[in-house]
Amino acid sequence: MRISWNWLSQYIDTDLTPQQAADVLTSTGLETEGVELFEPVKGMLAGVVVGHVVECAKHPDADRLSVCQVDLGTGALQQIVCGAPNVAQGQKVLVATIGTTIHLPDGTSFQIKKSKIRGQESSGMICAEDELGLGQGHAGIMVLDADAKVGEAASTHLGLNSDHVLEIGLTPNRTDAMGHVGVARDLRAALVHRRGSALELKLPSVDAFAVEEHAEPVTVEVKDAFACPRYAGVTLVDVRVGPSPKWLQDRLLAIGLKPINNVVDVTNYVQHELAQPLHAFDADTLRGRRIVVRMAAADEAFTTLDGKERKLDAQDLVIADAERPACIAGVFGGLESGVSEKTTTVFLESACFEAGTIRRTARRHGLNTDASFRFERGVDPRITVYALKRAALLLKELAGARIASEITDIDQSLKHVRTIALTFAQCDRLTGMHIPHDDVVRVLDLLDFKVVKRDTHGLVVEVPSYRVDVYRPADVIEEILRIHGYDHVPLPERLMAPPVLHDALNAGSLAAQLSAHLVARGLREIMTPSLVNGVKSVASGIAADGDLVRLKNPLSAELDVLRPTMLFGALGAIAHNINRQKRDLRSFERGRIYRSTEKGMVETDVLALAITGRRFVERWRADDRRTELMDVKEELEALLGRLGLDGASAWEPKEHALLTNAHALSIKGRHAGWLGEVAPAQLKSFDVAQPVFFAEVEEQVLLDACRAIKAGYAEVGRFPSVRRDLSLLLGDDLRFDKLRKAAFAAERKLLRDVDLFDVYQGDKLPSGKKSYALSFTLQDDEKTLTDEQVEKAMGRIRKAIEGVGAEVRG
């Protein structure tokens, strides 16, 4: 939220700088994320002054130029060549002097220099309004009033004032600080309590509010008291809609709002002043001169201020006239009832709406407005009428409006005042320090908490209506501490913290880690039935008939056995998605597979991965290649690495009934699962016409291996690593993991990583051969490696690799 320092200073007199005030606010819990300089005109017209054109003659060598002698208040006339058609003797103008930087509307800038224009010297520039960022006009120079003071800075003459904007990261509970007055209240409380400053919060007076005449009234009816506990309105006549005065425009521009007209700007101003949203209706557009606060009819059409027609929901609260909605309550106004240049009679609304109702409506229609931001967090029902009077008086001042009705105030809000009892002992315990009892009372008084009872043990306080987030003693104590100052909490000589104990790894926590890792890698979790067809299972070769666990009373002959593998469910899910034009799939499933043995039924918890389609999401910059077997292996290796088992795993090619190019996974010599491409016969049986790659891993094997790991700690290396590459020629049957193990066995001290970054198989190599390119990363934890050490280590690695049947090339 943006807070203007100039605006804030209206409510509290302080000698603080904006940055000092930001530091104090941050210490109270209103974290100020930054302070930025706001300039209504970039550069604040530095170097631009008021000048008097003493003489103006035609340029001797250019018909469209004039040579002017200009008094800048320095005692000597300056010659300036000007091309504006309206320049004339006797004018008061704005002159950019030599050295001035001119910032143009397109974002570019240039510096004024002494120059010659068609042979005549020119020492400055007489400016048009667009050249100074003061408007769009470029037909001629700006001509000032005759009483303009020669030599006066342009910023002073025009009344330009810079500002500082405090960017506050407001937490959702601090609804009281959603306006400048609320922020000023906290700043004053902190300064009075901590520094003993004699500061008063200067709230705008509304004592001048009075009805001046009685126009045709706008009647109000509230049909839903829960959604609208309070609704107030007043009619204003003789309204002259036009531009807002400069001071009001500057206030709004500083906080990032674009001025629209004086009526709308006043409602925005009061909203950001008091945190109470307002809405102005053109009263002459309200049919029947009625306001009805009701729920919308289902699919009721409504056109909002942005020109979009929206279908309303039956749970949307609307402000309607006698026939149709005029506004989505607390969210967005209507196009037909909004204030325009033709408006002369305004019905001004100030209300309190139920936070949940507004929040759901705003989300439902994708509307996030300044009003909904406040209503959906909760506004103070006690400020409704005060804000209405404040806006009416501003419209009287700025738009010539006359108050033409009594205030209609339908107040059905709860009148219960929250009281909270707390003890001084609670305060000392939660704050970790002793705060004198009188200081506690003074802080609460500064924050408008009324002490209704006090004794030696504690207090009972009434919570101000604008603090919708304070319900418990702990909430009140937090208020005391943030104003007293978190920095005053003493730091003990010793900090004691209980040890954080984690439960030992079990099947549940391992499953959670597996799922979180795979989801983070972009896989989607699926759930498939555990019942499959027995005949198809036997025909696939995955299990003999006696190995299947059959149901005694199956509901369907097609689903008569418990699954012996997760593959059938995965293929069913893939076929289902492909039939719906979803061909690029990466999924995983955790579940059980079942086998019948001589000792009874065996249930095994497994993790299954299935990948098919493109490797990457289709994008114009992305690689369009299809998924390969190595993509599934990559996912498994990443998973094993996450569990710390990458060095304990091994892959071995083996036959599998359902997979081609299958590999068996073992961890520490124990069988753990399978990996491979689904056989064409299985794909055909599920009507899947694209390759599918599948892996299945037993979770108990993973769990046992993880439990056997002893967690260790190693300092991050401080010395640089060295990379060396080798190109190898080897047989088709020699696998990378064998080369990797051989390298690590040969160089245990310095070798940190071995990676395969290129593979080639083709007619340029002998039959039965392939080419690998490996990278080796070496590092010493104690010193920088020398070339001699690296070469010796690589010599041992070459020898080991050649020993397993690879030929080093080049």
PDB file of N, CA, C and O in Angstrom, residues 703-766:
ATOM      1  N   LEU A 703      13.163 -47.985   1.322  1.00  0.00           N
ATOM      2  CA  LEU A 703      13.121 -47.639   2.741  1.00  0.00           C
ATOM      3  C   LEU A 703      14.262 -48.289   3.507  1.00  0.00           C
ATOM      4  O   LEU A 703      14.951 -47.637   4.308  1.00  0.00           O
ATOM      5  N   ASP A 704      14.505 -49.578   3.254  1.00  0.00           N
ATOM      6  CA  ASP A 704      15.591 -50.278   3.956  1.00  0.00           C
ATOM      7  C   ASP A 704      16.947 -49.666   3.619  1.00  0.00           C
ATOM      8  O   ASP A 704      17.805 -49.506   4.497  1.00  0.00           O
ATOM      9  N   ALA A 705      17.124 -49.313   2.350  1.00  0.00           N
ATOM     10  CA  ALA A 705      18.400 -48.731   1.944  1.00  0.00           C
ATOM     11  C   ALA A 705      18.595 -47.349   2.564  1.00  0.00           C
ATOM     12  O   ALA A 705      19.702 -46.991   2.993  1.00  0.00           O
ATOM     13  N   CYS A 706      17.521 -46.576   2.633  1.00  0.00           N
ATOM     14  CA  CYS A 706      17.622 -45.241   3.232  1.00  0.00           C
ATOM     15  C   CYS A 706      17.937 -45.322   4.724  1.00  0.00           C
ATOM     16  O   CYS A 706      18.712 -44.517   5.253  1.00  0.00           O
ATOM     17  N   ARG A 707      17.324 -46.280   5.387  1.00  0.00           N
ATOM     18  CA  ARG A 707      17.574 -46.421   6.821  1.00  0.00           C
ATOM     19  C   ARG A 707      19.015 -46.809   7.109  1.00  0.00           C
ATOM     20  O   ARG A 707      19.546 -46.522   8.190  1.00  0.00           O
ATOM     21  N   ALA A 708      19.650 -47.467   6.147  1.00  0.00           N
ATOM     22  CA  ALA A 708      21.033 -47.911   6.360  1.00  0.00           C
ATOM     23  C   ALA A 708      22.048 -46.802   6.126  1.00  0.00           C
ATOM     24  O   ALA A 708      23.228 -46.952   6.442  1.00  0.00           O
ATOM     25  N   ILE A 709      21.591 -45.694   5.554  1.00  0.00           N
ATOM     26  CA  ILE A 709      22.510 -44.587   5.265  1.00  0.00           C
ATOM     27  C   ILE A 709      22.824 -43.821   6.540  1.00  0.00           C
ATOM     28  O   ILE A 709      21.932 -43.502   7.322  1.00  0.00           O
ATOM     29  N   LYS A 710      24.068 -43.520   6.740  1.00  0.00           N
ATOM     30  CA  LYS A 710      24.473 -42.649   7.840  1.00  0.00           C
ATOM     31  C   LYS A 710      24.683 -41.241   7.280  1.00  0.00           C
ATOM     32  O   LYS A 710      25.542 -41.034   6.427  1.00  0.00           O
ATOM     33  N   ALA A 711      23.861 -40.328   7.762  1.00  0.00           N
ATOM     34  CA  ALA A 711      23.938 -38.956   7.251  1.00  0.00           C
ATOM     35  C   ALA A 711      25.272 -38.333   7.609  1.00  0.00           C
ATOM     36  O   ALA A 711      25.768 -38.484   8.729  1.00  0.00           O
ATOM     37  N   GLY A 712      25.869 -37.671   6.663  1.00  0.00           N
ATOM     38  CA  GLY A 712      27.156 -37.031   6.900  1.00  0.00           C
ATOM     39  C   GLY A 712      27.136 -35.578   6.462  1.00  0.00           C
ATOM     40  O   GLY A 712      26.167 -35.111   5.859  1.00  0.00           O
ATOM     41  N   TYR A 713      28.205 -34.878   6.786  1.00  0.00           N
ATOM     42  CA  TYR A 713      28.312 -33.462   6.440  1.00  0.00           C
ATOM     43  C   TYR A 713      29.661 -33.222   5.802  1.00  0.00           C
ATOM     44  O   TYR A 713      30.683 -33.716   6.292  1.00  0.00           O
ATOM     45  N   ALA A 714      29.661 -32.500   4.732  1.00  0.00           N
ATOM     46  CA  ALA A 714      30.913 -32.141   4.076  1.00  0.00           C
ATOM     47  C   ALA A 714      30.877 -30.656   3.748  1.00  0.00           C
ATOM     48  O   ALA A 714      29.879 -30.142   3.232  1.00  0.00           O
ATOM     49  N   GLU A 715      31.952 -29.967   4.063  1.00  0.00           N
ATOM     50  CA  GLU A 715      32.042 -28.539   3.785  1.00  0.00           C
ATOM     51  C   GLU A 715      32.065 -28.306   2.277  1.00  0.00           C
ATOM     52  O   GLU A 715      32.626 -29.089   1.515  1.00  0.00           O
ATOM     53  N   VAL A 716      31.420 -27.236   1.849  1.00  0.00           N
ATOM     54  CA  VAL A 716      31.445 -26.876   0.432  1.00  0.00           C
ATOM     55  C   VAL A 716      32.891 -26.564   0.045  1.00  0.00           C
ATOM     56  O   VAL A 716      33.597 -25.842   0.756  1.00  0.00           O
ATOM     57  N   GLY A 717      33.315 -27.149  -1.071  1.00  0.00           N
ATOM     58  CA  GLY A 717      34.707 -26.990  -1.485  1.00  0.00           C
ATOM     59  C   GLY A 717      35.102 -25.533  -1.685  1.00  0.00           C
ATOM     60  O   GLY A 717      34.395 -24.775  -2.343  1.00  0.00           O
ATOM     61  N   ARG A 718      36.230 -25.154  -1.138  1.00  0.00           N
ATOM     62  CA  ARG A 718      36.713 -23.773  -1.265  1.00  0.00           C
ATOM     63  C   ARG A 718      37.670 -23.603  -2.438  1.00  0.00           C
ATOM     64  O   ARG A 718      38.030 -22.484  -2.792  1.00  0.00           O
ATOM     65  N   PHE A 719      38.126 -24.708  -3.002  1.00  0.00           N
ATOM     66  CA  PHE A 719      39.118 -24.636  -4.069  1.00  0.00           C
ATOM     67  C   PHE A 719      38.479 -25.036  -5.394  1.00  0.00           C
ATOM     68  O   PHE A 719      37.542 -25.828  -5.436  1.00  0.00           O
ATOM     69  N   PRO A 720      38.979 -24.485  -6.494  1.00  0.00           N
ATOM     70  CA  PRO A 720      38.320 -24.709  -7.797  1.00  0.00           C
ATOM     71  C   PRO A 720      38.431 -26.156  -8.265  1.00  0.00           C
ATOM     72  O   PRO A 720      39.402 -26.858  -7.964  1.00  0.00           O
ATOM     73  N   SER A 721      37.414 -26.582  -8.993  1.00  0.00           N
ATOM     74  CA  SER A 721      37.428 -27.916  -9.581  1.00  0.00           C
ATOM     75  C   SER A 721      38.012 -27.835 -10.992  1.00  0.00           C
ATOM     76  O   SER A 721      38.115 -26.768 -11.585  1.00  0.00           O
ATOM     77  N   VAL A 722      38.396 -28.995 -11.514  1.00  0.00           N
ATOM     78  CA  VAL A 722      39.000 -29.090 -12.849  1.00  0.00           C
ATOM     79  C   VAL A 722      38.215 -30.136 -13.638  1.00  0.00           C
ATOM     80  O   VAL A 722      37.880 -31.202 -13.110  1.00  0.00           O
ATOM     81  N   ARG A 723      37.926 -29.834 -14.898  1.00  0.00           N
ATOM     82  CA  ARG A 723      37.209 -30.793 -15.747  1.00  0.00           C
ATOM     83  C   ARG A 723      38.136 -31.274 -16.861  1.00  0.00           C
ATOM     84  O   ARG A 723      38.855 -30.489 -17.471  1.00  0.00           O
ATOM     85  N   ARG A 724      38.074 -32.582 -17.116  1.00  0.00           N
ATOM     86  CA  ARG A 724      38.765 -33.194 -18.239  1.00  0.00           C
ATOM     87  C   ARG A 724      37.779 -34.098 -18.972  1.00  0.00           C
ATOM     88  O   ARG A 724      36.925 -34.734 -18.346  1.00  0.00           O
ATOM     89  N   ASP A 725      37.910 -34.160 -20.297  1.00  0.00           N
ATOM     90  CA  ASP A 725      37.019 -34.973 -21.123  1.00  0.00           C
ATOM     91  C   ASP A 725      37.803 -36.083 -21.803  1.00  0.00           C
ATOM     92  O   ASP A 725      38.984 -35.908 -22.154  1.00  0.00           O
ATOM     93  N   LEU A 726      37.136 -37.215 -22.008  1.00  0.00           N
ATOM     94  CA  LEU A 726      37.717 -38.327 -22.750  1.00  0.00           C
ATOM     95  C   LEU A 726      36.711 -38.811 -23.784  1.00  0.00           C
ATOM     96  O   LEU A 726      35.515 -38.910 -23.498  1.00  0.00           O
ATOM     97  N   SER A 727      37.220 -39.123 -24.974  1.00  0.00           N
ATOM     98  CA  SER A 727      36.401 -39.734 -26.016  1.00  0.00           C
ATOM     99  C   SER A 727      36.758 -41.213 -26.071  1.00  0.00           C
ATOM    100  O   SER A 727      37.932 -41.577 -26.178  1.00  0.00           O
ATOM    101  N   LEU A 728      35.745 -42.073 -25.995  1.00  0.00           N
ATOM    102  CA  LEU A 728      35.976 -43.515 -25.892  1.00  0.00           C
ATOM    103  C   LEU A 728      35.286 -44.257 -27.028  1.00  0.00           C
ATOM    104  O   LEU A 728      34.205 -43.862 -27.485  1.00  0.00           O
ATOM    105  N   LEU A 729      35.928 -45.349 -27.458  1.00  0.00           N
ATOM    106  CA  LEU A 729      35.323 -46.308 -28.387  1.00  0.00           C
ATOM    107  C   LEU A 729      35.142 -47.594 -27.617  1.00  0.00           C
ATOM    108  O   LEU A 729      36.094 -48.115 -27.032  1.00  0.00           O
ATOM    109  N   LEU A 730      33.911 -48.130 -27.597  1.00  0.00           N
ATOM    110  CA  LEU A 730      33.647 -49.306 -26.786  1.00  0.00           C
ATOM    111  C   LEU A 730      32.565 -50.154 -27.435  1.00  0.00           C
ATOM    112  O   LEU A 730      31.848 -49.713 -28.336  1.00  0.00           O
ATOM    113  N   GLY A 731      32.444 -51.343 -26.946  1.00  0.00           N
ATOM    114  CA  GLY A 731      31.458 -52.264 -27.470  1.00  0.00           C
ATOM    115  C   GLY A 731      30.053 -51.905 -27.045  1.00  0.00           C
ATOM    116  O   GLY A 731      29.843 -51.244 -26.025  1.00  0.00           O
ATOM    117  N   ASP A 732      29.072 -52.371 -27.850  1.00  0.00           N
ATOM    118  CA  ASP A 732      27.678 -52.054 -27.551  1.00  0.00           C
ATOM    119  C   ASP A 732      27.231 -52.578 -26.200  1.00  0.00           C
ATOM    120  O   ASP A 732      26.303 -52.030 -25.590  1.00  0.00           O
ATOM    121  N   ASP A 733      27.872 -53.639 -25.709  1.00  0.00           N
ATOM    122  CA  ASP A 733      27.428 -54.243 -24.452  1.00  0.00           C
ATOM    123  C   ASP A 733      28.057 -53.607 -23.217  1.00  0.00           C
ATOM    124  O   ASP A 733      27.720 -53.959 -22.083  1.00  0.00           O
ATOM    125  N   LEU A 734      28.959 -52.648 -23.386  1.00  0.00           N
ATOM    126  CA  LEU A 734      29.620 -52.005 -22.248  1.00  0.00           C
ATOM    127  C   LEU A 734      28.797 -50.788 -21.830  1.00  0.00           C
ATOM    128  O   LEU A 734      28.576 -49.874 -22.617  1.00  0.00           O
ATOM    129  N   ARG A 735      28.356 -50.784 -20.571  1.00  0.00           N
ATOM    130  CA  ARG A 735      27.455 -49.739 -20.092  1.00  0.00           C
ATOM    131  C   ARG A 735      28.210 -48.638 -19.350  1.00  0.00           C
ATOM    132  O   ARG A 735      29.299 -48.837 -18.819  1.00  0.00           O
ATOM    133  N   PHE A 736      27.567 -47.478 -19.304  1.00  0.00           N
ATOM    134  CA  PHE A 736      28.167 -46.306 -18.668  1.00  0.00           C
ATOM    135  C   PHE A 736      28.450 -46.545 -17.191  1.00  0.00           C
ATOM    136  O   PHE A 736      29.484 -46.107 -16.672  1.00  0.00           O
ATOM    137  N   ASP A 737      27.515 -47.209 -16.489  1.00  0.00           N
ATOM    138  CA  ASP A 737      27.725 -47.376 -15.051  1.00  0.00           C
ATOM    139  C   ASP A 737      28.977 -48.190 -14.739  1.00  0.00           C
ATOM    140  O   ASP A 737      29.635 -47.981 -13.715  1.00  0.00           O
ATOM    141  N   LYS A 738      29.353 -49.089 -15.641  1.00  0.00           N
ATOM    142  CA  LYS A 738      30.578 -49.853 -15.424  1.00  0.00           C
ATOM    143  C   LYS A 738      31.805 -48.955 -15.575  1.00  0.00           C
ATOM    144  O   LYS A 738      32.777 -49.065 -14.814  1.00  0.00           O
ATOM    145  N   LEU A 739      31.762 -48.073 -16.570  1.00  0.00           N
ATOM    146  CA  LEU A 739      32.861 -47.118 -16.742  1.00  0.00           C
ATOM    147  C   LEU A 739      32.951 -46.189 -15.540  1.00  0.00           C
ATOM    148  O   LEU A 739      34.038 -45.866 -15.059  1.00  0.00           O
ATOM    149  N   ARG A 740      31.815 -45.757 -15.055  1.00  0.00           N
ATOM    150  CA  ARG A 740      31.788 -44.827 -13.913  1.00  0.00           C
ATOM    151  C   ARG A 740      32.391 -45.478 -12.672  1.00  0.00           C
ATOM    152  O   ARG A 740      33.206 -44.874 -11.960  1.00  0.00           O
ATOM    153  N   LYS A 741      31.997 -46.720 -12.409  1.00  0.00           N
ATOM    154  CA  LYS A 741      32.530 -47.414 -11.242  1.00  0.00           C
ATOM    155  C   LYS A 741      34.028 -47.632 -11.358  1.00  0.00           C
ATOM    156  O   LYS A 741      34.773 -47.510 -10.381  1.00  0.00           O
ATOM    157  N   ALA A 742      34.469 -47.945 -12.572  1.00  0.00           N
ATOM    158  CA  ALA A 742      35.907 -48.158 -12.769  1.00  0.00           C
ATOM    159  C   ALA A 742      36.681 -46.870 -12.503  1.00  0.00           C
ATOM    160  O   ALA A 742      37.766 -46.888 -11.899  1.00  0.00           O
ATOM    161  N   ALA A 743      36.132 -45.734 -12.949  1.00  0.00           N
ATOM    162  CA  ALA A 743      36.812 -44.453 -12.738  1.00  0.00           C
ATOM    163  C   ALA A 743      36.909 -44.125 -11.262  1.00  0.00           C
ATOM    164  O   ALA A 743      37.966 -43.708 -10.758  1.00  0.00           O
ATOM    165  N   PHE A 744      35.836 -44.307 -10.521  1.00  0.00           N
ATOM    166  CA  PHE A 744      35.860 -44.003  -9.096  1.00  0.00           C
ATOM    167  C   PHE A 744      36.756 -44.967  -8.319  1.00  0.00           C
ATOM    168  O   PHE A 744      37.373 -44.590  -7.323  1.00  0.00           O
ATOM    169  N   ALA A 745      36.806 -46.206  -8.778  1.00  0.00           N
ATOM    170  CA  ALA A 745      37.696 -47.161  -8.110  1.00  0.00           C
ATOM    171  C   ALA A 745      39.158 -46.783  -8.310  1.00  0.00           C
ATOM    172  O   ALA A 745      40.006 -46.993  -7.436  1.00  0.00           O
ATOM    173  N   ALA A 746      39.475 -46.174  -9.466  1.00  0.00           N
ATOM    174  CA  ALA A 746      40.858 -45.814  -9.767  1.00  0.00           C
ATOM    175  C   ALA A 746      41.280 -44.515  -9.082  1.00  0.00           C
ATOM    176  O   ALA A 746      42.454 -44.328  -8.753  1.00  0.00           O
ATOM    177  N   GLU A 747      40.346 -43.597  -8.892  1.00  0.00           N
ATOM    178  CA  GLU A 747      40.703 -42.303  -8.299  1.00  0.00           C
ATOM    179  C   GLU A 747      39.664 -41.944  -7.229  1.00  0.00           C
ATOM    180  O   GLU A 747      38.667 -41.280  -7.498  1.00  0.00           O
ATOM    181  N   ARG A 748      39.896 -42.381  -6.022  1.00  0.00           N
ATOM    182  CA  ARG A 748      38.935 -42.186  -4.952  1.00  0.00           C
ATOM    183  C   ARG A 748      39.048 -40.816  -4.289  1.00  0.00           C
ATOM    184  O   ARG A 748      38.079 -40.287  -3.763  1.00  0.00           O
ATOM    185  N   LYS A 749      40.239 -40.223  -4.307  1.00  0.00           N
ATOM    186  CA  LYS A 749      40.466 -38.996  -3.555  1.00  0.00           C
ATOM    187  C   LYS A 749      39.984 -37.748  -4.290  1.00  0.00           C
ATOM    188  O   LYS A 749      39.309 -36.894  -3.710  1.00  0.00           O
ATOM    189  N   LEU A 750      40.318 -37.609  -5.562  1.00  0.00           N
ATOM    190  CA  LEU A 750      40.084 -36.342  -6.254  1.00  0.00           C
ATOM    191  C   LEU A 750      38.850 -36.348  -7.148  1.00  0.00           C
ATOM    192  O   LEU A 750      38.305 -35.291  -7.453  1.00  0.00           O
ATOM    193  N   LEU A 751      38.413 -37.508  -7.613  1.00  0.00           N
ATOM    194  CA  LEU A 751      37.302 -37.558  -8.559  1.00  0.00           C
ATOM    195  C   LEU A 751      35.978 -37.249  -7.854  1.00  0.00           C
ATOM    196  O   LEU A 751      35.644 -37.880  -6.854  1.00  0.00           O
ATOM    197  N   ARG A 752      35.261 -36.261  -8.390  1.00  0.00           N
ATOM    198  CA  ARG A 752      33.992 -35.857  -7.783  1.00  0.00           C
ATOM    199  C   ARG A 752      32.782 -36.266  -8.615  1.00  0.00           C
ATOM    200  O   ARG A 752      31.721 -36.563  -8.087  1.00  0.00           O
ATOM    201  N   ASP A 753      32.926 -36.296  -9.943  1.00  0.00           N
ATOM    202  CA  ASP A 753      31.764 -36.613 -10.771  1.00  0.00           C
ATOM    203  C   ASP A 753      32.218 -37.142 -12.127  1.00  0.00           C
ATOM    204  O   ASP A 753      33.271 -36.743 -12.640  1.00  0.00           O
ATOM    205  N   VAL A 754      31.421 -38.038 -12.681  1.00  0.00           N
ATOM    206  CA  VAL A 754      31.625 -38.560 -14.034  1.00  0.00           C
ATOM    207  C   VAL A 754      30.292 -38.419 -14.760  1.00  0.00           C
ATOM    208  O   VAL A 754      29.253 -38.824 -14.246  1.00  0.00           O
ATOM    209  N   ASP A 755      30.339 -37.829 -15.949  1.00  0.00           N
ATOM    210  CA  ASP A 755      29.094 -37.604 -16.675  1.00  0.00           C
ATOM    211  C   ASP A 755      29.266 -38.004 -18.140  1.00  0.00           C
ATOM    212  O   ASP A 755      30.334 -37.828 -18.727  1.00  0.00           O
ATOM    213  N   LEU A 756      28.207 -38.544 -18.702  1.00  0.00           N
ATOM    214  CA  LEU A 756      28.165 -38.917 -20.118  1.00  0.00           C
ATOM    215  C   LEU A 756      27.446 -37.804 -20.871  1.00  0.00           C
ATOM    216  O   LEU A 756      26.257 -37.579 -20.659  1.00  0.00           O
ATOM    217  N   PHE A 757      28.175 -37.071 -21.738  1.00  0.00           N
ATOM    218  CA  PHE A 757      27.533 -35.936 -22.394  1.00  0.00           C
ATOM    219  C   PHE A 757      27.366 -36.122 -23.903  1.00  0.00           C
ATOM    220  O   PHE A 757      26.792 -35.265 -24.562  1.00  0.00           O
ATOM    221  N   ASP A 758      27.834 -37.247 -24.477  1.00  0.00           N
ATOM    222  CA  ASP A 758      27.584 -37.470 -25.893  1.00  0.00           C
ATOM    223  C   ASP A 758      27.683 -38.957 -26.201  1.00  0.00           C
ATOM    224  O   ASP A 758      28.549 -39.661 -25.644  1.00  0.00           O
ATOM    225  N   VAL A 759      26.787 -39.432 -27.070  1.00  0.00           N
ATOM    226  CA  VAL A 759      26.775 -40.828 -27.521  1.00  0.00           C
ATOM    227  C   VAL A 759      26.622 -40.834 -29.039  1.00  0.00           C
ATOM    228  O   VAL A 759      25.793 -40.088 -29.583  1.00  0.00           O
ATOM    229  N   TYR A 760      27.425 -41.658 -29.726  1.00  0.00           N
ATOM    230  CA  TYR A 760      27.297 -41.771 -31.180  1.00  0.00           C
ATOM    231  C   TYR A 760      27.351 -43.230 -31.570  1.00  0.00           C
ATOM    232  O   TYR A 760      28.209 -43.993 -31.117  1.00  0.00           O
ATOM    233  N   GLN A 761      26.406 -43.639 -32.401  1.00  0.00           N
ATOM    234  CA  GLN A 761      26.395 -44.963 -33.007  1.00  0.00           C
ATOM    235  C   GLN A 761      26.015 -44.768 -34.471  1.00  0.00           C
ATOM    236  O   GLN A 761      25.002 -44.152 -34.775  1.00  0.00           O
ATOM    237  N   GLY A 762      26.827 -45.296 -35.391  1.00  0.00           N
ATOM    238  CA  GLY A 762      26.511 -45.111 -36.800  1.00  0.00           C
ATOM    239  C   GLY A 762      27.486 -45.837 -37.697  1.00  0.00           C
ATOM    240  O   GLY A 762      28.376 -46.584 -37.244  1.00  0.00           O
ATOM    241  N   ASP A 763      27.326 -45.610 -39.012  1.00  0.00           N
ATOM    242  CA  ASP A 763      28.116 -46.348 -39.992  1.00  0.00           C
ATOM    243  C   ASP A 763      29.572 -45.899 -40.044  1.00  0.00           C
ATOM    244  O   ASP A 763      30.402 -46.530 -40.704  1.00  0.00           O
ATOM    245  N   LYS A 764      29.898 -44.802 -39.347  1.00  0.00           N
ATOM    246  CA  LYS A 764      31.283 -44.357 -39.328  1.00  0.00           C
ATOM    247  C   LYS A 764      32.122 -45.105 -38.303  1.00  0.00           C
ATOM    248  O   LYS A 764      33.336 -44.898 -38.213  1.00  0.00           O
ATOM    249  N   LEU A 765      31.476 -45.945 -37.519  1.00  0.00           N
ATOM    250  CA  LEU A 765      32.177 -46.745 -36.513  1.00  0.00           C
ATOM    251  C   LEU A 765      32.135 -48.218 -36.907  1.00  0.00           C
ATOM    252  O   LEU A 765      31.221 -48.653 -37.627  1.00  0.00           O
ATOM    253  N   PRO A 766      33.094 -49.006 -36.437  1.00  0.00           N
ATOM    254  CA  PRO A 766      33.066 -50.447 -36.706  1.00  0.00           C
ATOM    255  C   PRO A 766      31.791 -51.076 -36.184  1.00  0.00           C
ATOM    256  O   PRO A 766      31.173 -50.576 -35.240  1.00  0.00           O
TER     257      PRO A 766
END
